[in-house]
Amino acid sequence: MRQLYPDLWQTSLERPVPGEPKAAAHAYLLIRDGGNVLFYNTGREASGKPGEDDDLRKIEELGGIAHQLLGHWHEASPSLSKIKQLFGSTLAVHERDAEAVEREAGTTPDLTFTSRHTFLDNVEVIPTPGHTHGSTAFLYRSPHGRTYLFTGDTIVPSKDSWLAAGFEDDPGQPNLRQSLELLRGLEPDVVLAAGALGDQTFKEVSRTEWQAAVDAAAASLR
């Protein structure tokens, strides 16, 4: 794991897509009063390699996990059960992705959400359907001065540009396009995707850079 900001840590690099060596994934641990939050999932590879539990040991040193928030069901794996058992954390996902999470991970989400709202006092839940039916972004305004936007796989970095991908029943991607337009109106300082094509899954952005990123992602759908 590595520390990105005073209250935010990134888990080790994973390659979760078979046959796609450029696809990268990380989870992010937010250190906060009221309980730490893990965005996305870690340990999905279940490689059995020595040291694969290093992240979980470091997370324990940092105060553990109170809540784990998934951006979409593609992040689900049996490691979700392991994390719940180790830390007693609650697992939350959009209602429309809950059944798929249970199927893929063998564990039932503790909490589900359906609409945009503030969760845990200071984490904004923003449904962004299109990549999956229950894709969700999360916005957090850090007391250390930056605003973090966790976009799941709705919009991801790709080399020097950004991509968006719709996989589930969304012909022509109207839902995903609306979600991108919603995200375009936000003002993050740091955008942290669940994955990327390349090793860099997060980027610092200005307002203009973020709008250009969303425009590039929307153009990638054409």
PDB file of C-alpha atoms in Angstrom:
ATOM      1  CA  MET A   1       0.000   0.000   0.000  1.00  0.00           C
ATOM      2  CA  ARG A   2       1.020   3.584  -0.448  1.00  0.00           C
ATOM      3  CA  GLN A   3      -0.215   6.823   1.048  1.00  0.00           C
ATOM      4  CA  LEU A   4      -1.531   9.322  -1.501  1.00  0.00           C
ATOM      5  CA  TYR A   5      -2.808  12.070   0.806  1.00  0.00           C
ATOM      6  CA  PRO A   6      -2.955  12.530   4.584  1.00  0.00           C
ATOM      7  CA  ASP A   7      -6.238  10.595   4.807  1.00  0.00           C
ATOM      8  CA  LEU A   8      -6.119   8.361   1.716  1.00  0.00           C
ATOM      9  CA  TRP A   9      -4.219   5.175   0.932  1.00  0.00           C
ATOM     10  CA  GLN A  10      -4.068   3.104  -2.259  1.00  0.00           C
ATOM     11  CA  THR A  11      -3.910  -0.700  -2.157  1.00  0.00           C
ATOM     12  CA  SER A  12      -1.474  -2.731  -4.214  1.00  0.00           C
ATOM     13  CA  LEU A  13      -1.815  -3.092  -7.968  1.00  0.00           C
ATOM     14  CA  GLU A  14      -3.997  -5.929  -9.225  1.00  0.00           C
ATOM     15  CA  ARG A  15      -4.603  -7.282 -12.736  1.00  0.00           C
ATOM     16  CA  PRO A  16      -8.204  -8.460 -12.495  1.00  0.00           C
ATOM     17  CA  VAL A  17      -9.051  -8.894 -16.202  1.00  0.00           C
ATOM     18  CA  PRO A  18      -7.824 -12.192 -17.707  1.00  0.00           C
ATOM     19  CA  GLY A  19      -6.166 -11.649 -21.054  1.00  0.00           C
ATOM     20  CA  GLU A  20      -5.852  -7.885 -20.579  1.00  0.00           C
ATOM     21  CA  PRO A  21      -2.391  -7.227 -19.099  1.00  0.00           C
ATOM     22  CA  LYS A  22      -2.812  -3.444 -19.294  1.00  0.00           C
ATOM     23  CA  ALA A  23      -5.934  -3.423 -17.115  1.00  0.00           C
ATOM     24  CA  ALA A  24      -5.094  -2.278 -13.585  1.00  0.00           C
ATOM     25  CA  ALA A  25      -7.145  -2.047 -10.402  1.00  0.00           C
ATOM     26  CA  HIS A  26      -6.720  -0.563  -6.934  1.00  0.00           C
ATOM     27  CA  ALA A  27      -8.902   0.011  -3.895  1.00  0.00           C
ATOM     28  CA  TYR A  28      -8.681   3.097  -1.687  1.00  0.00           C
ATOM     29  CA  LEU A  29      -8.787   3.345   2.093  1.00  0.00           C
ATOM     30  CA  LEU A  30     -10.160   6.602   3.467  1.00  0.00           C
ATOM     31  CA  ILE A  31      -9.112   7.382   7.046  1.00  0.00           C
ATOM     32  CA  ARG A  32     -11.920   9.302   8.707  1.00  0.00           C
ATOM     33  CA  ASP A  33     -13.583  10.000  12.028  1.00  0.00           C
ATOM     34  CA  GLY A  34     -16.531   7.675  12.464  1.00  0.00           C
ATOM     35  CA  GLY A  35     -14.787   4.704  10.853  1.00  0.00           C
ATOM     36  CA  ASN A  36     -12.510   4.103   7.886  1.00  0.00           C
ATOM     37  CA  VAL A  37     -14.044   3.461   4.467  1.00  0.00           C
ATOM     38  CA  LEU A  38     -12.675   1.125   1.794  1.00  0.00           C
ATOM     39  CA  PHE A  39     -13.781   2.082  -1.706  1.00  0.00           C
ATOM     40  CA  TYR A  40     -13.881  -0.826  -4.179  1.00  0.00           C
ATOM     41  CA  ASN A  41     -12.253  -4.169  -3.403  1.00  0.00           C
ATOM     42  CA  THR A  42      -8.802  -5.623  -2.798  1.00  0.00           C
ATOM     43  CA  GLY A  43      -7.500  -9.182  -2.899  1.00  0.00           C
ATOM     44  CA  ARG A  44      -9.639 -10.061  -5.909  1.00  0.00           C
ATOM     45  CA  GLU A  45      -6.849 -12.005  -7.607  1.00  0.00           C
ATOM     46  CA  ALA A  46      -6.660 -14.562  -4.779  1.00  0.00           C
ATOM     47  CA  SER A  47      -3.267 -15.507  -6.174  1.00  0.00           C
ATOM     48  CA  GLY A  48      -1.951 -17.381  -3.174  1.00  0.00           C
ATOM     49  CA  LYS A  49       1.369 -15.598  -3.588  1.00  0.00           C
ATOM     50  CA  PRO A  50       3.453 -14.802  -0.506  1.00  0.00           C
ATOM     51  CA  GLY A  51       2.665 -11.342   0.795  1.00  0.00           C
ATOM     52  CA  GLU A  52      -0.805 -11.099  -0.715  1.00  0.00           C
ATOM     53  CA  ASP A  53      -2.221 -10.255   2.731  1.00  0.00           C
ATOM     54  CA  ASP A  54       0.202  -7.350   3.251  1.00  0.00           C
ATOM     55  CA  ASP A  55      -2.478  -4.800   2.382  1.00  0.00           C
ATOM     56  CA  LEU A  56      -4.904  -6.224   4.921  1.00  0.00           C
ATOM     57  CA  ARG A  57      -2.252  -6.160   7.626  1.00  0.00           C
ATOM     58  CA  LYS A  58      -1.477  -2.537   6.804  1.00  0.00           C
ATOM     59  CA  ILE A  59      -5.179  -1.688   6.831  1.00  0.00           C
ATOM     60  CA  GLU A  60      -5.429  -3.212  10.297  1.00  0.00           C
ATOM     61  CA  GLU A  61      -2.545  -0.995  11.455  1.00  0.00           C
ATOM     62  CA  LEU A  62      -4.393   2.017  10.054  1.00  0.00           C
ATOM     63  CA  GLY A  63      -7.505   1.295  12.101  1.00  0.00           C
ATOM     64  CA  GLY A  64      -9.292  -1.314  10.006  1.00  0.00           C
ATOM     65  CA  ILE A  65     -12.421  -0.889   7.886  1.00  0.00           C
ATOM     66  CA  ALA A  66     -15.838   0.141   9.162  1.00  0.00           C
ATOM     67  CA  HIS A  67     -17.542   0.287   5.762  1.00  0.00           C
ATOM     68  CA  GLN A  68     -16.736  -1.051   2.297  1.00  0.00           C
ATOM     69  CA  LEU A  69     -18.432   0.679  -0.635  1.00  0.00           C
ATOM     70  CA  LEU A  70     -18.523  -0.925  -4.080  1.00  0.00           C
ATOM     71  CA  GLY A  71     -18.782   1.079  -7.262  1.00  0.00           C
ATOM     72  CA  HIS A  72     -20.409  -1.821  -9.122  1.00  0.00           C
ATOM     73  CA  TRP A  73     -20.777  -5.585  -9.019  1.00  0.00           C
ATOM     74  CA  HIS A  74     -17.718  -6.303 -11.206  1.00  0.00           C
ATOM     75  CA  GLU A  75     -15.630  -5.606  -8.094  1.00  0.00           C
ATOM     76  CA  ALA A  76     -17.176  -8.567  -6.256  1.00  0.00           C
ATOM     77  CA  SER A  77     -15.108 -11.633  -5.353  1.00  0.00           C
ATOM     78  CA  PRO A  78     -14.737 -13.980  -2.359  1.00  0.00           C
ATOM     79  CA  SER A  79     -12.320 -11.462  -0.820  1.00  0.00           C
ATOM     80  CA  LEU A  80     -15.392  -9.447   0.239  1.00  0.00           C
ATOM     81  CA  SER A  81     -16.271 -12.185   2.727  1.00  0.00           C
ATOM     82  CA  LYS A  82     -12.711 -12.248   4.033  1.00  0.00           C
ATOM     83  CA  ILE A  83     -12.705  -8.483   4.589  1.00  0.00           C
ATOM     84  CA  LYS A  84     -16.036  -8.616   6.441  1.00  0.00           C
ATOM     85  CA  GLN A  85     -14.770 -11.405   8.683  1.00  0.00           C
ATOM     86  CA  LEU A  86     -11.464  -9.685   9.459  1.00  0.00           C
ATOM     87  CA  PHE A  87     -12.798  -6.223  10.219  1.00  0.00           C
ATOM     88  CA  GLY A  88     -16.489  -6.657  10.991  1.00  0.00           C
ATOM     89  CA  SER A  89     -17.177  -4.110   8.269  1.00  0.00           C
ATOM     90  CA  THR A  90     -20.472  -3.447   6.541  1.00  0.00           C
ATOM     91  CA  LEU A  91     -20.655  -3.975   2.786  1.00  0.00           C
ATOM     92  CA  ALA A  92     -22.707  -1.540   0.709  1.00  0.00           C
ATOM     93  CA  VAL A  93     -23.647  -1.476  -2.980  1.00  0.00           C
ATOM     94  CA  HIS A  94     -26.442  -0.163  -5.157  1.00  0.00           C
ATOM     95  CA  GLU A  95     -29.628  -2.178  -4.867  1.00  0.00           C
ATOM     96  CA  ARG A  96     -29.588  -3.094  -8.566  1.00  0.00           C
ATOM     97  CA  ASP A  97     -26.150  -4.721  -8.252  1.00  0.00           C
ATOM     98  CA  ALA A  98     -26.747  -6.469  -4.904  1.00  0.00           C
ATOM     99  CA  GLU A  99     -27.892  -9.808  -6.351  1.00  0.00           C
ATOM    100  CA  ALA A 100     -24.855 -10.015  -8.636  1.00  0.00           C
ATOM    101  CA  VAL A 101     -22.527  -9.196  -5.726  1.00  0.00           C
ATOM    102  CA  GLU A 102     -24.045 -12.014  -3.694  1.00  0.00           C
ATOM    103  CA  ARG A 103     -23.660 -14.399  -6.630  1.00  0.00           C
ATOM    104  CA  GLU A 104     -20.029 -13.490  -7.338  1.00  0.00           C
ATOM    105  CA  ALA A 105     -18.816 -13.064  -3.746  1.00  0.00           C
ATOM    106  CA  GLY A 106     -20.920 -15.539  -1.799  1.00  0.00           C
ATOM    107  CA  THR A 107     -21.859 -12.841   0.695  1.00  0.00           C
ATOM    108  CA  THR A 108     -24.915 -10.636   1.030  1.00  0.00           C
ATOM    109  CA  PRO A 109     -24.449  -6.847   1.111  1.00  0.00           C
ATOM    110  CA  ASP A 110     -25.407  -5.355   4.463  1.00  0.00           C
ATOM    111  CA  LEU A 111     -26.641  -2.081   3.002  1.00  0.00           C
ATOM    112  CA  THR A 112     -28.009  -1.010  -0.361  1.00  0.00           C
ATOM    113  CA  PHE A 113     -28.803   2.379  -1.827  1.00  0.00           C
ATOM    114  CA  THR A 114     -31.009   3.551  -4.663  1.00  0.00           C
ATOM    115  CA  SER A 115     -30.725   7.327  -4.925  1.00  0.00           C
ATOM    116  CA  ARG A 116     -28.337  10.208  -4.500  1.00  0.00           C
ATOM    117  CA  HIS A 117     -27.836  11.069  -0.856  1.00  0.00           C
ATOM    118  CA  THR A 118     -25.280  11.714   1.864  1.00  0.00           C
ATOM    119  CA  PHE A 119     -24.043   8.562   3.581  1.00  0.00           C
ATOM    120  CA  LEU A 120     -22.036   8.299   6.816  1.00  0.00           C
ATOM    121  CA  ASP A 121     -22.485  12.055   7.355  1.00  0.00           C
ATOM    122  CA  ASN A 122     -19.960  13.119   4.706  1.00  0.00           C
ATOM    123  CA  VAL A 123     -19.792  10.638   1.791  1.00  0.00           C
ATOM    124  CA  GLU A 124     -22.108  11.542  -1.089  1.00  0.00           C
ATOM    125  CA  VAL A 125     -23.571   8.564  -2.935  1.00  0.00           C
ATOM    126  CA  ILE A 126     -24.190   9.326  -6.637  1.00  0.00           C
ATOM    127  CA  PRO A 127     -25.800   6.570  -8.762  1.00  0.00           C
ATOM    128  CA  THR A 128     -24.312   6.538 -12.262  1.00  0.00           C
ATOM    129  CA  PRO A 129     -26.064   3.731 -14.193  1.00  0.00           C
ATOM    130  CA  GLY A 130     -24.647   2.669 -17.531  1.00  0.00           C
ATOM    131  CA  HIS A 131     -21.525   0.598 -16.935  1.00  0.00           C
ATOM    132  CA  THR A 132     -23.746  -1.650 -14.825  1.00  0.00           C
ATOM    133  CA  HIS A 133     -27.311  -1.013 -13.725  1.00  0.00           C
ATOM    134  CA  GLY A 134     -26.103  -0.184 -10.223  1.00  0.00           C
ATOM    135  CA  SER A 135     -22.878   1.670 -10.980  1.00  0.00           C
ATOM    136  CA  THR A 136     -22.290   4.343  -8.349  1.00  0.00           C
ATOM    137  CA  ALA A 137     -19.813   7.150  -7.729  1.00  0.00           C
ATOM    138  CA  PHE A 138     -18.867   8.584  -4.346  1.00  0.00           C
ATOM    139  CA  LEU A 139     -17.823  12.141  -3.524  1.00  0.00           C
ATOM    140  CA  TYR A 140     -15.905  13.078  -0.385  1.00  0.00           C
ATOM    141  CA  ARG A 141     -14.678  16.519   0.624  1.00  0.00           C
ATOM    142  CA  SER A 142     -11.586  15.888   2.684  1.00  0.00           C
ATOM    143  CA  PRO A 143     -10.867  18.119   5.689  1.00  0.00           C
ATOM    144  CA  HIS A 144      -7.330  18.249   4.302  1.00  0.00           C
ATOM    145  CA  GLY A 145      -8.509  20.386   1.393  1.00  0.00           C
ATOM    146  CA  ARG A 146      -9.141  18.107  -1.574  1.00  0.00           C
ATOM    147  CA  THR A 147     -12.383  16.724  -2.967  1.00  0.00           C
ATOM    148  CA  TYR A 148     -12.149  13.062  -3.943  1.00  0.00           C
ATOM    149  CA  LEU A 149     -14.424  11.559  -6.595  1.00  0.00           C
ATOM    150  CA  PHE A 150     -14.532   7.759  -6.756  1.00  0.00           C
ATOM    151  CA  THR A 151     -15.966   6.883 -10.188  1.00  0.00           C
ATOM    152  CA  GLY A 152     -15.822   3.078 -10.205  1.00  0.00           C
ATOM    153  CA  ASP A 153     -15.494   2.001 -13.837  1.00  0.00           C
ATOM    154  CA  THR A 154     -17.961   4.553 -15.200  1.00  0.00           C
ATOM    155  CA  ILE A 155     -15.057   6.716 -16.370  1.00  0.00           C
ATOM    156  CA  VAL A 156     -11.444   5.501 -16.240  1.00  0.00           C
ATOM    157  CA  PRO A 157      -8.035   6.830 -17.263  1.00  0.00           C
ATOM    158  CA  SER A 158      -6.489   5.373 -20.417  1.00  0.00           C
ATOM    159  CA  LYS A 159      -2.972   6.526 -21.245  1.00  0.00           C
ATOM    160  CA  ASP A 160      -3.355  10.268 -21.902  1.00  0.00           C
ATOM    161  CA  SER A 161      -7.148  10.229 -22.191  1.00  0.00           C
ATOM    162  CA  TRP A 162     -10.275   8.847 -20.514  1.00  0.00           C
ATOM    163  CA  LEU A 163     -12.736   6.116 -21.461  1.00  0.00           C
ATOM    164  CA  ALA A 164     -16.295   5.139 -20.583  1.00  0.00           C
ATOM    165  CA  ALA A 165     -17.777   1.692 -21.150  1.00  0.00           C
ATOM    166  CA  GLY A 166     -21.348   0.449 -21.071  1.00  0.00           C
ATOM    167  CA  PHE A 167     -21.755  -3.295 -20.666  1.00  0.00           C
ATOM    168  CA  GLU A 168     -25.300  -3.934 -19.516  1.00  0.00           C
ATOM    169  CA  ASP A 169     -28.646  -3.429 -21.207  1.00  0.00           C
ATOM    170  CA  ASP A 170     -28.285   0.184 -22.338  1.00  0.00           C
ATOM    171  CA  PRO A 171     -28.613   0.328 -26.175  1.00  0.00           C
ATOM    172  CA  GLY A 172     -26.986   3.498 -27.426  1.00  0.00           C
ATOM    173  CA  GLN A 173     -25.772   4.193 -23.877  1.00  0.00           C
ATOM    174  CA  PRO A 174     -28.350   6.896 -22.953  1.00  0.00           C
ATOM    175  CA  ASN A 175     -28.034   6.022 -19.259  1.00  0.00           C
ATOM    176  CA  LEU A 176     -24.247   6.152 -19.346  1.00  0.00           C
ATOM    177  CA  ARG A 177     -24.294   9.438 -21.262  1.00  0.00           C
ATOM    178  CA  GLN A 178     -26.602  10.962 -18.649  1.00  0.00           C
ATOM    179  CA  SER A 179     -24.335   9.680 -15.890  1.00  0.00           C
ATOM    180  CA  LEU A 180     -21.295  11.233 -17.538  1.00  0.00           C
ATOM    181  CA  GLU A 181     -23.121  14.549 -17.827  1.00  0.00           C
ATOM    182  CA  LEU A 182     -23.962  14.345 -14.128  1.00  0.00           C
ATOM    183  CA  LEU A 183     -20.316  13.678 -13.253  1.00  0.00           C
ATOM    184  CA  ARG A 184     -19.201  16.529 -15.504  1.00  0.00           C
ATOM    185  CA  GLY A 185     -21.023  18.983 -13.264  1.00  0.00           C
ATOM    186  CA  LEU A 186     -19.040  17.974 -10.185  1.00  0.00           C
ATOM    187  CA  GLU A 187     -15.840  19.702  -9.103  1.00  0.00           C
ATOM    188  CA  PRO A 188     -13.343  17.060  -7.916  1.00  0.00           C
ATOM    189  CA  ASP A 189      -9.694  17.732  -7.252  1.00  0.00           C
ATOM    190  CA  VAL A 190      -8.805  14.035  -7.471  1.00  0.00           C
ATOM    191  CA  VAL A 191     -10.589  11.384  -9.548  1.00  0.00           C
ATOM    192  CA  LEU A 192     -10.071   7.787  -8.429  1.00  0.00           C
ATOM    193  CA  ALA A 193     -11.378   5.028 -10.687  1.00  0.00           C
ATOM    194  CA  ALA A 194     -11.658   1.368  -9.749  1.00  0.00           C
ATOM    195  CA  GLY A 195      -9.579   0.442 -12.784  1.00  0.00           C
ATOM    196  CA  ALA A 196      -7.682   1.819 -15.743  1.00  0.00           C
ATOM    197  CA  LEU A 197      -5.927   0.831 -18.948  1.00  0.00           C
ATOM    198  CA  GLY A 198      -2.477   1.453 -17.547  1.00  0.00           C
ATOM    199  CA  ASP A 199      -1.147   1.544 -14.005  1.00  0.00           C
ATOM    200  CA  GLN A 200      -2.476   4.992 -13.042  1.00  0.00           C
ATOM    201  CA  THR A 201      -6.048   4.680 -11.785  1.00  0.00           C
ATOM    202  CA  PHE A 202      -6.258   8.162 -10.246  1.00  0.00           C
ATOM    203  CA  LYS A 203      -5.480  11.671 -11.427  1.00  0.00           C
ATOM    204  CA  GLU A 204      -5.490  15.154  -9.972  1.00  0.00           C
ATOM    205  CA  VAL A 205      -7.603  17.466 -12.111  1.00  0.00           C
ATOM    206  CA  SER A 206      -8.629  21.087 -12.415  1.00  0.00           C
ATOM    207  CA  ARG A 207     -12.253  21.885 -13.242  1.00  0.00           C
ATOM    208  CA  THR A 208     -11.346  22.431 -16.906  1.00  0.00           C
ATOM    209  CA  GLU A 209      -9.317  19.208 -17.046  1.00  0.00           C
ATOM    210  CA  TRP A 210     -12.181  17.252 -15.513  1.00  0.00           C
ATOM    211  CA  GLN A 211     -14.719  18.563 -17.987  1.00  0.00           C
ATOM    212  CA  ALA A 212     -12.354  17.706 -20.833  1.00  0.00           C
ATOM    213  CA  ALA A 213     -11.895  14.216 -19.375  1.00  0.00           C
ATOM    214  CA  VAL A 214     -15.638  13.592 -19.290  1.00  0.00           C
ATOM    215  CA  ASP A 215     -16.001  14.938 -22.834  1.00  0.00           C
ATOM    216  CA  ALA A 216     -13.279  12.538 -24.003  1.00  0.00           C
ATOM    217  CA  ALA A 217     -15.001   9.635 -22.250  1.00  0.00           C
ATOM    218  CA  ALA A 218     -18.323  10.520 -23.867  1.00  0.00           C
ATOM    219  CA  ALA A 219     -16.624  10.723 -27.262  1.00  0.00           C
ATOM    220  CA  SER A 220     -15.202   7.220 -26.725  1.00  0.00           C
ATOM    221  CA  LEU A 221     -18.766   5.878 -26.835  1.00  0.00           C
ATOM    222  CA  ARG A 222     -19.381   7.063 -30.379  1.00  0.00           C
TER     223      ARG A 222
END
